[in-house]
């Protein structure tokens, strides 16, 4: 067992974990943050995507011990302090970019991290950025449209380049 | 299971020496983590080397580029030093898995996985890379990377730690060609890395490495010899590609592709890689 300190959506958690415990198990089973989904459990489907230090990772492969002293953003940390959805979340709703919804949290976090790096993405850029997130219901047309919409919305709102989870961090410091 | 997070290189080496064959080194854990959780046999001790500072450096000394074993595929694809001095490695790194994997998977893990379709290992073979290996018993030694890969063997001998790879500078005439079935986030069916140097319009030295074409990643020595000293033309590229496919490659049949299809891919991708690698030189000559 090994002690770790995780900063999840701006909240500090001190835990003791097994060395091989995945970040996914820690988030869902120890912290009750069940918005992060387990799909394949082997790093292929991307349903468990969370952000570590702003970068998307597969939480099923990522070890909890490697998340020690790092900032983690899950789908629960994207909306702002008043509960207003993140622009990517809103665009997914407006474009009906989901059917069963199981892939959606990972899809949204990958998209939000991508838009932060590339505020004016091309369609092919969006497809490449989401290559590691599989959807088995809807196909990808509406998802790609939602990500392009969200990027445009963020540019129009002067939020281009904003790191996802930034608002949660500001909230935590306040 | 015992678990350690050594802070210094010497500390890691002492632990590796003490626990010898029962110890495994954890880097990005994208490959080893699932294996261990499925109950890999005989692993009593885990060494997570994430805190060892030497393993994260990227440094150019004017002659060669040294890349620490924990540098991730994403860093390789984006790092200015890597893109300038080892562009082939940056090209291959950009094709590793999906972004979620590239943010975590390391160059050292790619080499030590022993995977016959490993992108970074293939690019490093074509770059004449050297592995910087440290152990308590032998100190620091440098081993050419083609001596690391053996069929059905992963990792280094017990007690040894891969600290960095060193790549001779140059290799501007380089290309990486990879065949997958869904154009993103996949292991290569076959991939070809090519690096060429020219002298007076002729190929001075060719380096061609194959992924997915044998039980290990492999230098296509026959194809390299076929091209050396010749002008790079469609005909000479085609001839070298046929040697790579017919003589160098030893492809396997498996559920992902037949040996026959893999041989066909070796020929096609080698030809494309050679012509793409030579394009700057051929453009200058034209």
Coordinates of C-alpha atoms in Angstrom, one line a residue:
Chain A
X1 CA 0.0 0.0 0.0
X2 CA 1.3 3.4 -0.9
X3 CA 0.1 6.9 0.2
X4 CA -0.9 9.4 -2.6
X5 CA -2.4 12.9 -2.7
X6 CA -4.7 13.5 -5.6
X7 CA -6.2 16.9 -6.6
X8 CA -9.4 15.9 -8.3
X9 CA -11.5 18.7 -9.8
X10 CA -9.8 21.1 -7.5
X11 CA -10.4 19.0 -4.3
X12 CA -7.5 17.4 -2.4
X13 CA -7.8 13.7 -1.5
X14 CA -5.2 11.8 0.6
X15 CA -5.5 8.1 0.0
X16 CA -3.6 4.9 0.5
X17 CA -3.6 2.7 -2.6
X18 CA -2.3 -0.6 -3.9
X19 CA 0.6 0.0 -6.4
X20 CA -1.3 -1.4 -9.3
X21 CA -4.6 0.2 -8.5
X22 CA -5.8 2.1 -11.6
X23 CA -6.8 5.7 -11.4
X24 CA -10.2 4.5 -12.7
X25 CA -10.8 2.3 -9.7
X26 CA -9.7 5.0 -7.3
X27 CA -12.0 7.6 -8.9
X28 CA -15.0 5.4 -9.1
X29 CA -14.7 3.1 -6.1
X30 CA -12.8 5.2 -3.6
X31 CA -14.0 8.7 -4.5
X32 CA -17.5 7.8 -5.8
X33 CA -16.9 9.8 -9.1
X34 CA -18.8 7.4 -11.3
X35 CA -19.0 9.8 -14.3
X36 CA -15.8 8.2 -15.5
X37 CA -16.8 4.9 -17.3
X38 CA -15.0 1.6 -17.7
X39 CA -15.5 0.3 -21.2
X40 CA -12.8 -2.2 -22.3
X41 CA -10.5 -1.8 -19.3
X42 CA -7.5 -2.3 -21.6
X43 CA -6.8 1.2 -23.0
X44 CA -8.5 0.8 -26.4
X45 CA -12.0 2.4 -26.1
X46 CA -11.3 5.7 -24.3
X47 CA -14.5 5.6 -22.3
X48 CA -12.4 6.1 -19.1
X49 CA -10.6 9.2 -20.5
X50 CA -9.8 11.8 -17.8
X51 CA -7.3 14.7 -17.8
X52 CA -4.1 14.5 -15.8
X53 CA -2.3 17.9 -15.8
X54 CA -4.6 18.8 -18.7
X55 CA -3.6 15.8 -20.8
X56 CA -6.0 13.1 -21.7
X57 CA -5.1 9.6 -20.4
X58 CA -6.9 6.3 -20.2
X59 CA -7.8 6.0 -16.5
X60 CA -8.0 2.2 -16.7
X61 CA -4.3 2.0 -17.6
X62 CA -3.0 5.0 -15.6
X63 CA -1.8 4.0 -12.1
X64 CA -3.1 5.9 -9.1
X65 CA 0.5 6.1 -7.8
X66 CA 1.4 8.0 -11.0
X67 CA -1.3 10.5 -10.3
X68 CA 0.3 11.4 -7.0
X69 CA 0.4 15.2 -6.5
X70 CA -1.2 15.8 -9.9
X71 CA -4.3 17.7 -11.0
X72 CA -7.0 15.5 -12.4
X73 CA -10.1 16.6 -14.2
X74 CA -13.1 14.3 -14.6
X75 CA -16.5 14.9 -16.2
X76 CA -17.8 16.1 -12.8
X77 CA -15.3 18.9 -12.9
X78 CA -16.1 20.5 -16.2
X79 CA -19.3 22.6 -15.4
X80 CA -18.8 25.9 -13.7
X81 CA -19.6 26.8 -10.1
X82 CA -23.2 27.6 -10.9
X83 CA -23.7 24.3 -12.7
X84 CA -23.6 25.9 -16.2
X85 CA -22.3 23.3 -18.6
X86 CA -18.9 23.5 -20.3
X87 CA -19.3 24.6 -23.9
X88 CA -18.3 21.1 -25.1
X89 CA -21.0 19.6 -22.9
X90 CA -23.6 22.0 -24.2
X91 CA -22.6 21.4 -27.8
X92 CA -23.0 17.6 -27.3
X93 CA -26.6 18.3 -26.0
X94 CA -27.5 20.7 -28.7
X95 CA -26.1 18.4 -31.5
X96 CA -27.6 15.2 -29.9
X97 CA -24.1 13.9 -30.1
X98 CA -24.9 10.8 -28.0
X99 CA -27.2 7.9 -27.8
X100 CA -26.5 5.6 -24.9
X101 CA -24.1 8.1 -23.5
X102 CA -21.5 5.6 -22.1
X103 CA -18.7 7.0 -24.3
X104 CA -19.7 10.6 -23.8
X105 CA -17.7 11.6 -20.7
X106 CA -14.5 10.4 -22.2
X107 CA -15.4 11.9 -25.6
X108 CA -16.1 15.3 -24.0
X109 CA -12.8 15.4 -22.0
X110 CA -10.7 14.4 -25.0
X111 CA -12.5 17.1 -27.1
X112 CA -12.1 19.8 -24.4
X113 CA -8.4 19.1 -24.0
X114 CA -8.0 19.1 -27.8
X115 CA -9.8 22.5 -28.2
X116 CA -7.6 24.0 -25.6
X117 CA -4.5 23.1 -27.8
X118 CA -6.2 23.9 -31.1
X119 CA -8.9 26.5 -30.8
X120 CA -9.6 26.5 -34.5
X121 CA -9.7 22.8 -35.4
X122 CA -10.4 21.3 -38.8
X123 CA -12.8 18.4 -39.1
X124 CA -9.9 16.0 -39.8
X125 CA -8.1 17.4 -36.8
X126 CA -11.2 16.6 -34.6
X127 CA -11.4 13.1 -36.0
X128 CA -7.7 12.5 -35.3
X129 CA -8.0 13.9 -31.8
X130 CA -10.9 11.5 -31.0
X131 CA -9.3 8.4 -32.6
X132 CA -8.9 6.9 -29.2
X133 CA -12.5 7.4 -28.2
X134 CA -14.9 4.7 -29.6
X135 CA -18.7 5.2 -29.9
X136 CA -20.7 2.1 -30.7
X137 CA -24.1 3.7 -31.1
X138 CA -24.4 6.9 -33.1
X139 CA -21.5 7.1 -35.5
X140 CA -19.3 10.1 -35.3
X141 CA -20.9 12.7 -37.5
X142 CA -22.9 14.5 -34.7
X143 CA -19.9 14.2 -32.3
X144 CA -17.5 15.8 -34.7
X145 CA -20.1 18.5 -35.4
X146 CA -20.5 19.2 -31.7
X147 CA -16.8 19.6 -31.2
X148 CA -16.5 22.0 -34.1
X149 CA -19.5 23.9 -32.7
X150 CA -18.0 24.0 -29.2
X151 CA -14.7 25.3 -30.5
X152 CA -16.5 28.1 -32.4
X153 CA -18.6 28.9 -29.3
X154 CA -15.5 29.2 -27.1
X155 CA -13.7 31.4 -29.7
X156 CA -16.8 33.7 -29.8
X157 CA -17.0 33.8 -26.0
X158 CA -13.3 34.8 -25.8
X159 CA -12.5 31.4 -24.1
X160 CA -10.2 30.1 -26.9
X161 CA -7.3 28.1 -25.4
X162 CA -8.9 27.8 -22.0
X163 CA -7.7 24.7 -20.2
X164 CA -10.5 22.4 -19.2
X165 CA -10.8 22.1 -15.4
X166 CA -9.4 25.6 -15.0
X167 CA -12.6 26.9 -13.4
X168 CA -12.6 24.1 -10.9
X169 CA -9.0 25.0 -9.9
X170 CA -10.0 28.7 -9.5
X171 CA -13.0 27.6 -7.4
X172 CA -10.7 25.4 -5.2
X173 CA -8.3 28.3 -4.5
X174 CA -11.1 30.7 -3.7
Chain B
X1 CA 4.3 -7.4 -3.8
X2 CA 6.9 -4.9 -2.8
X3 CA 6.8 -1.4 -4.4
X4 CA 9.5 1.2 -4.6
X5 CA 9.8 4.7 -6.0
X6 CA 13.6 5.4 -6.1
X7 CA 14.5 9.1 -6.2
X8 CA 18.0 8.6 -7.8
X9 CA 19.5 6.5 -10.5
X10 CA 21.9 4.8 -8.1
X11 CA 19.1 4.0 -5.7
X12 CA 17.2 2.3 -8.6
X13 CA 20.2 0.3 -9.6
X14 CA 20.9 -0.9 -6.1
X15 CA 17.2 -2.0 -5.8
X16 CA 17.4 -3.7 -9.2
X17 CA 20.5 -5.5 -8.2
X18 CA 19.1 -6.6 -4.9
X19 CA 15.9 -8.0 -6.2
X20 CA 17.4 -9.2 -9.5
X21 CA 15.0 -11.5 -11.5
X22 CA 12.0 -10.8 -9.3
X23 CA 11.9 -7.1 -10.0
X24 CA 10.3 -5.3 -12.9
X25 CA 10.7 -1.7 -13.9
X26 CA 7.5 0.4 -14.3
X27 CA 7.5 3.3 -16.7
X28 CA 4.2 4.4 -18.4
X29 CA 2.7 1.0 -17.3
X30 CA 0.5 0.9 -20.4
X31 CA 1.7 -2.6 -21.2
X32 CA 3.2 -3.9 -18.0
X33 CA 0.3 -2.7 -15.8
X34 CA -2.4 -4.9 -17.4
X35 CA 0.0 -7.9 -17.6
X36 CA 0.8 -7.6 -13.9
X37 CA -2.9 -7.2 -13.0
X38 CA -3.6 -10.4 -15.0
X39 CA -1.2 -12.1 -12.7
X40 CA 2.2 -12.2 -14.5
X41 CA 4.3 -14.9 -12.9
X42 CA 7.3 -14.4 -10.7
X43 CA 7.1 -10.6 -10.2
X44 CA 7.8 -9.9 -6.5
X45 CA 9.1 -6.3 -6.7
X46 CA 8.0 -3.3 -8.7
X47 CA 10.3 -0.3 -9.3
X48 CA 8.5 2.8 -10.4
X49 CA 11.3 4.9 -11.8
X50 CA 9.2 8.1 -12.4
X51 CA 11.2 10.1 -9.9
X52 CA 14.7 9.5 -11.4
X53 CA 15.6 12.8 -13.0
X54 CA 18.1 11.5 -15.6
X55 CA 15.4 9.5 -17.3
X56 CA 13.4 12.5 -18.4
X57 CA 16.2 14.6 -20.1
X58 CA 16.3 15.4 -23.8
X59 CA 19.8 16.8 -24.5
X60 CA 21.7 17.6 -27.7
X61 CA 25.5 17.9 -27.3
X62 CA 26.3 18.9 -30.9
X63 CA 27.1 15.4 -32.0
X64 CA 24.2 13.3 -30.8
X65 CA 20.8 13.5 -29.2
X66 CA 20.2 11.8 -25.9
X67 CA 16.6 11.0 -25.0
X68 CA 15.8 9.8 -21.5
X69 CA 13.9 6.5 -21.3
X70 CA 10.8 8.1 -19.7
X71 CA 10.2 10.6 -22.4
X72 CA 6.7 10.1 -23.8
X73 CA 5.6 9.6 -27.4
X74 CA 3.8 12.9 -27.2
X75 CA 6.9 14.7 -26.1
X76 CA 8.9 13.0 -28.8
X77 CA 6.4 14.1 -31.5
X78 CA 6.4 17.7 -30.3
X79 CA 9.9 18.3 -28.9
X80 CA 11.9 20.8 -31.0
X81 CA 15.2 19.1 -30.4
X82 CA 13.8 15.7 -31.5
X83 CA 12.1 17.2 -34.5
X84 CA 15.4 18.8 -35.6
X85 CA 17.9 16.2 -34.9
X86 CA 15.9 12.9 -35.0
X87 CA 12.9 13.7 -37.2
X88 CA 12.3 10.1 -38.0
X89 CA 11.7 9.4 -34.3
X90 CA 9.2 12.4 -34.1
X91 CA 7.4 11.1 -37.2
X92 CA 7.0 7.6 -35.7
X93 CA 6.0 8.9 -32.3
X94 CA 3.1 10.8 -33.8
X95 CA 1.6 7.5 -35.0
X96 CA 1.8 5.7 -31.6
X97 CA -1.7 4.8 -30.4
X98 CA -4.2 7.5 -29.6
X99 CA -3.5 10.7 -27.8
X100 CA -4.4 9.2 -24.5
X101 CA -1.7 6.6 -25.0
X102 CA 0.9 9.0 -26.4
X103 CA 0.7 11.1 -23.3
X104 CA 1.8 8.2 -21.2
X105 CA 3.7 5.6 -23.2
X106 CA 7.5 6.0 -23.0
X107 CA 10.3 5.4 -25.4
X108 CA 12.0 3.1 -22.9
X109 CA 8.8 1.1 -22.5
X110 CA 8.5 0.8 -26.3
X111 CA 12.0 -0.6 -26.6
X112 CA 11.7 -2.9 -23.6
X113 CA 8.2 -4.2 -24.7
X114 CA 10.0 -6.3 -27.4
X115 CA 6.9 -5.9 -29.5
X116 CA 7.6 -6.8 -33.2
X117 CA 5.4 -3.9 -34.3
X118 CA 6.7 -1.2 -32.0
X119 CA 6.9 2.2 -33.9
X120 CA 9.6 3.9 -31.8
X121 CA 11.9 0.8 -31.8
X122 CA 11.6 0.7 -35.6
X123 CA 12.5 4.3 -36.1
X124 CA 15.4 4.0 -33.6
X125 CA 16.8 1.0 -35.6
X126 CA 16.9 3.1 -38.7
X127 CA 18.6 5.9 -36.8
X128 CA 21.5 3.7 -35.6
X129 CA 20.5 4.5 -32.0
X130 CA 22.5 3.3 -29.1
X131 CA 20.9 2.2 -25.8
X132 CA 22.6 3.7 -22.6
X133 CA 22.2 0.9 -20.0
X134 CA 23.2 1.1 -16.4
X135 CA 23.7 -1.6 -13.8
X136 CA 25.6 -2.0 -10.5
X137 CA 27.6 -4.9 -11.9
X138 CA 28.7 -3.4 -15.2
X139 CA 28.4 0.4 -14.7
X140 CA 27.2 2.4 -17.7
X141 CA 27.5 0.7 -21.1
X142 CA 26.3 1.6 -24.5
X143 CA 24.7 -1.2 -26.7
X144 CA 23.6 -0.8 -30.3
X145 CA 19.9 -1.0 -30.4
X146 CA 19.7 -3.9 -32.9
X147 CA 21.4 -6.1 -30.2
X148 CA 18.5 -5.5 -27.8
X149 CA 15.7 -7.2 -29.7
X150 CA 15.4 -10.9 -29.5
X151 CA 12.4 -13.1 -30.5
X152 CA 9.9 -13.6 -27.6
X153 CA 12.1 -11.7 -25.1
X154 CA 11.0 -8.4 -23.5
X155 CA 13.0 -6.2 -21.2
X156 CA 16.7 -6.2 -20.4
X157 CA 18.7 -8.8 -18.5
X158 CA 18.1 -8.8 -14.7
X159 CA 19.7 -5.9 -12.8
X160 CA 20.0 -3.6 -15.9
X161 CA 18.1 -0.3 -16.4
X162 CA 17.6 1.4 -19.8
X163 CA 18.5 5.0 -18.9
X164 CA 18.4 6.7 -22.4
X165 CA 18.9 6.3 -26.1
X166 CA 21.5 8.2 -28.0
X167 CA 21.0 9.0 -31.6
X168 CA 23.7 10.4 -34.0
X169 CA 22.5 13.8 -35.3
X170 CA 21.3 14.1 -38.9
X171 CA 18.8 11.9 -40.7
X172 CA 17.0 14.8 -42.4
X173 CA 16.2 12.4 -45.3
X174 CA 13.9 10.1 -43.5
X175 CA 10.4 8.8 -43.7
X176 CA 8.0 6.6 -41.8
X177 CA 5.3 4.6 -43.5
X178 CA 2.7 2.6 -41.5
X179 CA -0.2 0.5 -42.6
X180 CA -3.2 0.2 -40.3
X181 CA -6.8 -0.7 -41.0
X182 CA -8.5 2.3 -39.4
X183 CA -6.2 5.2 -40.0
X184 CA -5.7 6.0 -36.4
X185 CA -4.9 4.5 -33.0
X186 CA -3.6 1.1 -34.0
X187 CA -0.5 -1.1 -34.0
X188 CA 1.1 -1.3 -37.4
X189 CA 0.3 -4.3 -39.6
X190 CA 3.6 -3.4 -41.2
X191 CA 5.6 -0.2 -40.9
X192 CA 8.8 0.8 -42.6
X193 CA 11.3 3.4 -41.3
X194 CA 13.9 4.7 -43.8
X195 CA 16.8 7.0 -43.3
X196 CA 19.2 7.9 -46.2
X197 CA 22.4 9.9 -46.6
X198 CA 23.7 10.9 -49.9
X199 CA 27.1 11.7 -51.5
X200 CA 27.4 13.2 -55.0
X201 CA 23.9 12.2 -55.9
X202 CA 24.3 8.6 -54.8
X203 CA 23.1 6.9 -51.7
X204 CA 26.0 6.8 -49.3
X205 CA 24.2 4.8 -46.6
X206 CA 20.7 3.5 -46.3
X207 CA 19.0 2.4 -43.1
X208 CA 15.7 0.6 -43.5
X209 CA 13.9 -0.9 -40.5
X210 CA 10.7 -3.0 -40.6
X211 CA 7.9 -3.4 -38.0
X212 CA 5.4 -6.3 -38.1
X213 CA 7.6 -8.2 -40.6
X214 CA 9.4 -10.7 -38.4
X215 CA 9.3 -12.0 -34.8
X216 CA 11.2 -8.8 -33.8
X217 CA 11.6 -5.3 -35.3
X218 CA 14.3 -5.8 -37.9
X219 CA 16.9 -4.0 -40.0
X220 CA 16.4 -4.9 -43.7
X221 CA 20.1 -5.4 -44.3
X222 CA 19.7 -6.9 -47.7
X223 CA 17.7 -4.0 -49.0
X224 CA 20.2 -1.5 -47.4
X225 CA 23.1 -3.2 -49.3
X226 CA 21.1 -3.2 -52.5
X227 CA 20.7 0.5 -52.4
X228 CA 24.1 1.6 -51.1
X229 CA 26.2 3.4 -53.8
X230 CA 23.3 3.7 -56.2
X231 CA 21.3 6.7 -57.3
X232 CA 17.8 6.7 -55.8
X233 CA 15.3 6.2 -58.6
X234 CA 12.0 4.5 -58.8
X235 CA 13.7 1.5 -60.2
X236 CA 16.4 1.3 -57.5
X237 CA 13.8 1.9 -54.8
X238 CA 11.6 -0.8 -56.2
X239 CA 14.6 -3.3 -56.4
X240 CA 15.5 -2.6 -52.8
X241 CA 11.9 -2.9 -51.7
X242 CA 11.7 -6.4 -53.4
X243 CA 14.8 -7.5 -51.5
X244 CA 13.3 -6.3 -48.2
X245 CA 10.1 -8.2 -48.9
X246 CA 11.6 -11.4 -50.4
X247 CA 14.8 -11.8 -48.4
X248 CA 14.8 -9.6 -45.2
X249 CA 11.2 -10.0 -44.0
X250 CA 10.2 -13.2 -42.1
X251 CA 6.5 -12.3 -41.6
X252 CA 4.2 -14.3 -39.4
X253 CA 0.6 -15.4 -40.2
X254 CA -1.7 -14.2 -37.4
X255 CA -5.3 -13.0 -36.9
X256 CA -4.4 -9.5 -38.0
X257 CA -2.8 -10.3 -41.4
X258 CA -1.5 -13.2 -43.4
X259 CA 2.2 -13.5 -44.0
X260 CA 1.6 -13.1 -47.8
X261 CA -0.2 -9.7 -47.2
X262 CA 2.5 -8.6 -44.9
X263 CA 5.2 -9.4 -47.5
X264 CA 3.3 -7.3 -50.0
X265 CA 3.1 -4.5 -47.5
X266 CA 6.8 -4.6 -46.9
X267 CA 7.5 -4.1 -50.6
X268 CA 5.0 -1.3 -51.0
X269 CA 5.8 0.6 -47.9
X270 CA 9.6 0.2 -48.3
X271 CA 9.3 1.7 -51.8
X272 CA 7.2 4.6 -50.6
X273 CA 9.4 5.2 -47.6
X274 CA 12.6 5.3 -49.7
X275 CA 11.1 7.7 -52.2
X276 CA 9.7 9.9 -49.5
X277 CA 12.9 9.9 -47.6
X278 CA 14.9 10.8 -50.7
X279 CA 12.5 13.5 -51.9
X280 CA 14.6 16.4 -50.5
X281 CA 17.7 15.1 -52.2
X282 CA 15.9 14.2 -55.5
X283 CA 14.3 17.6 -55.5
X284 CA 17.7 19.3 -55.1
X285 CA 19.1 17.3 -57.9
X286 CA 16.3 18.0 -60.3

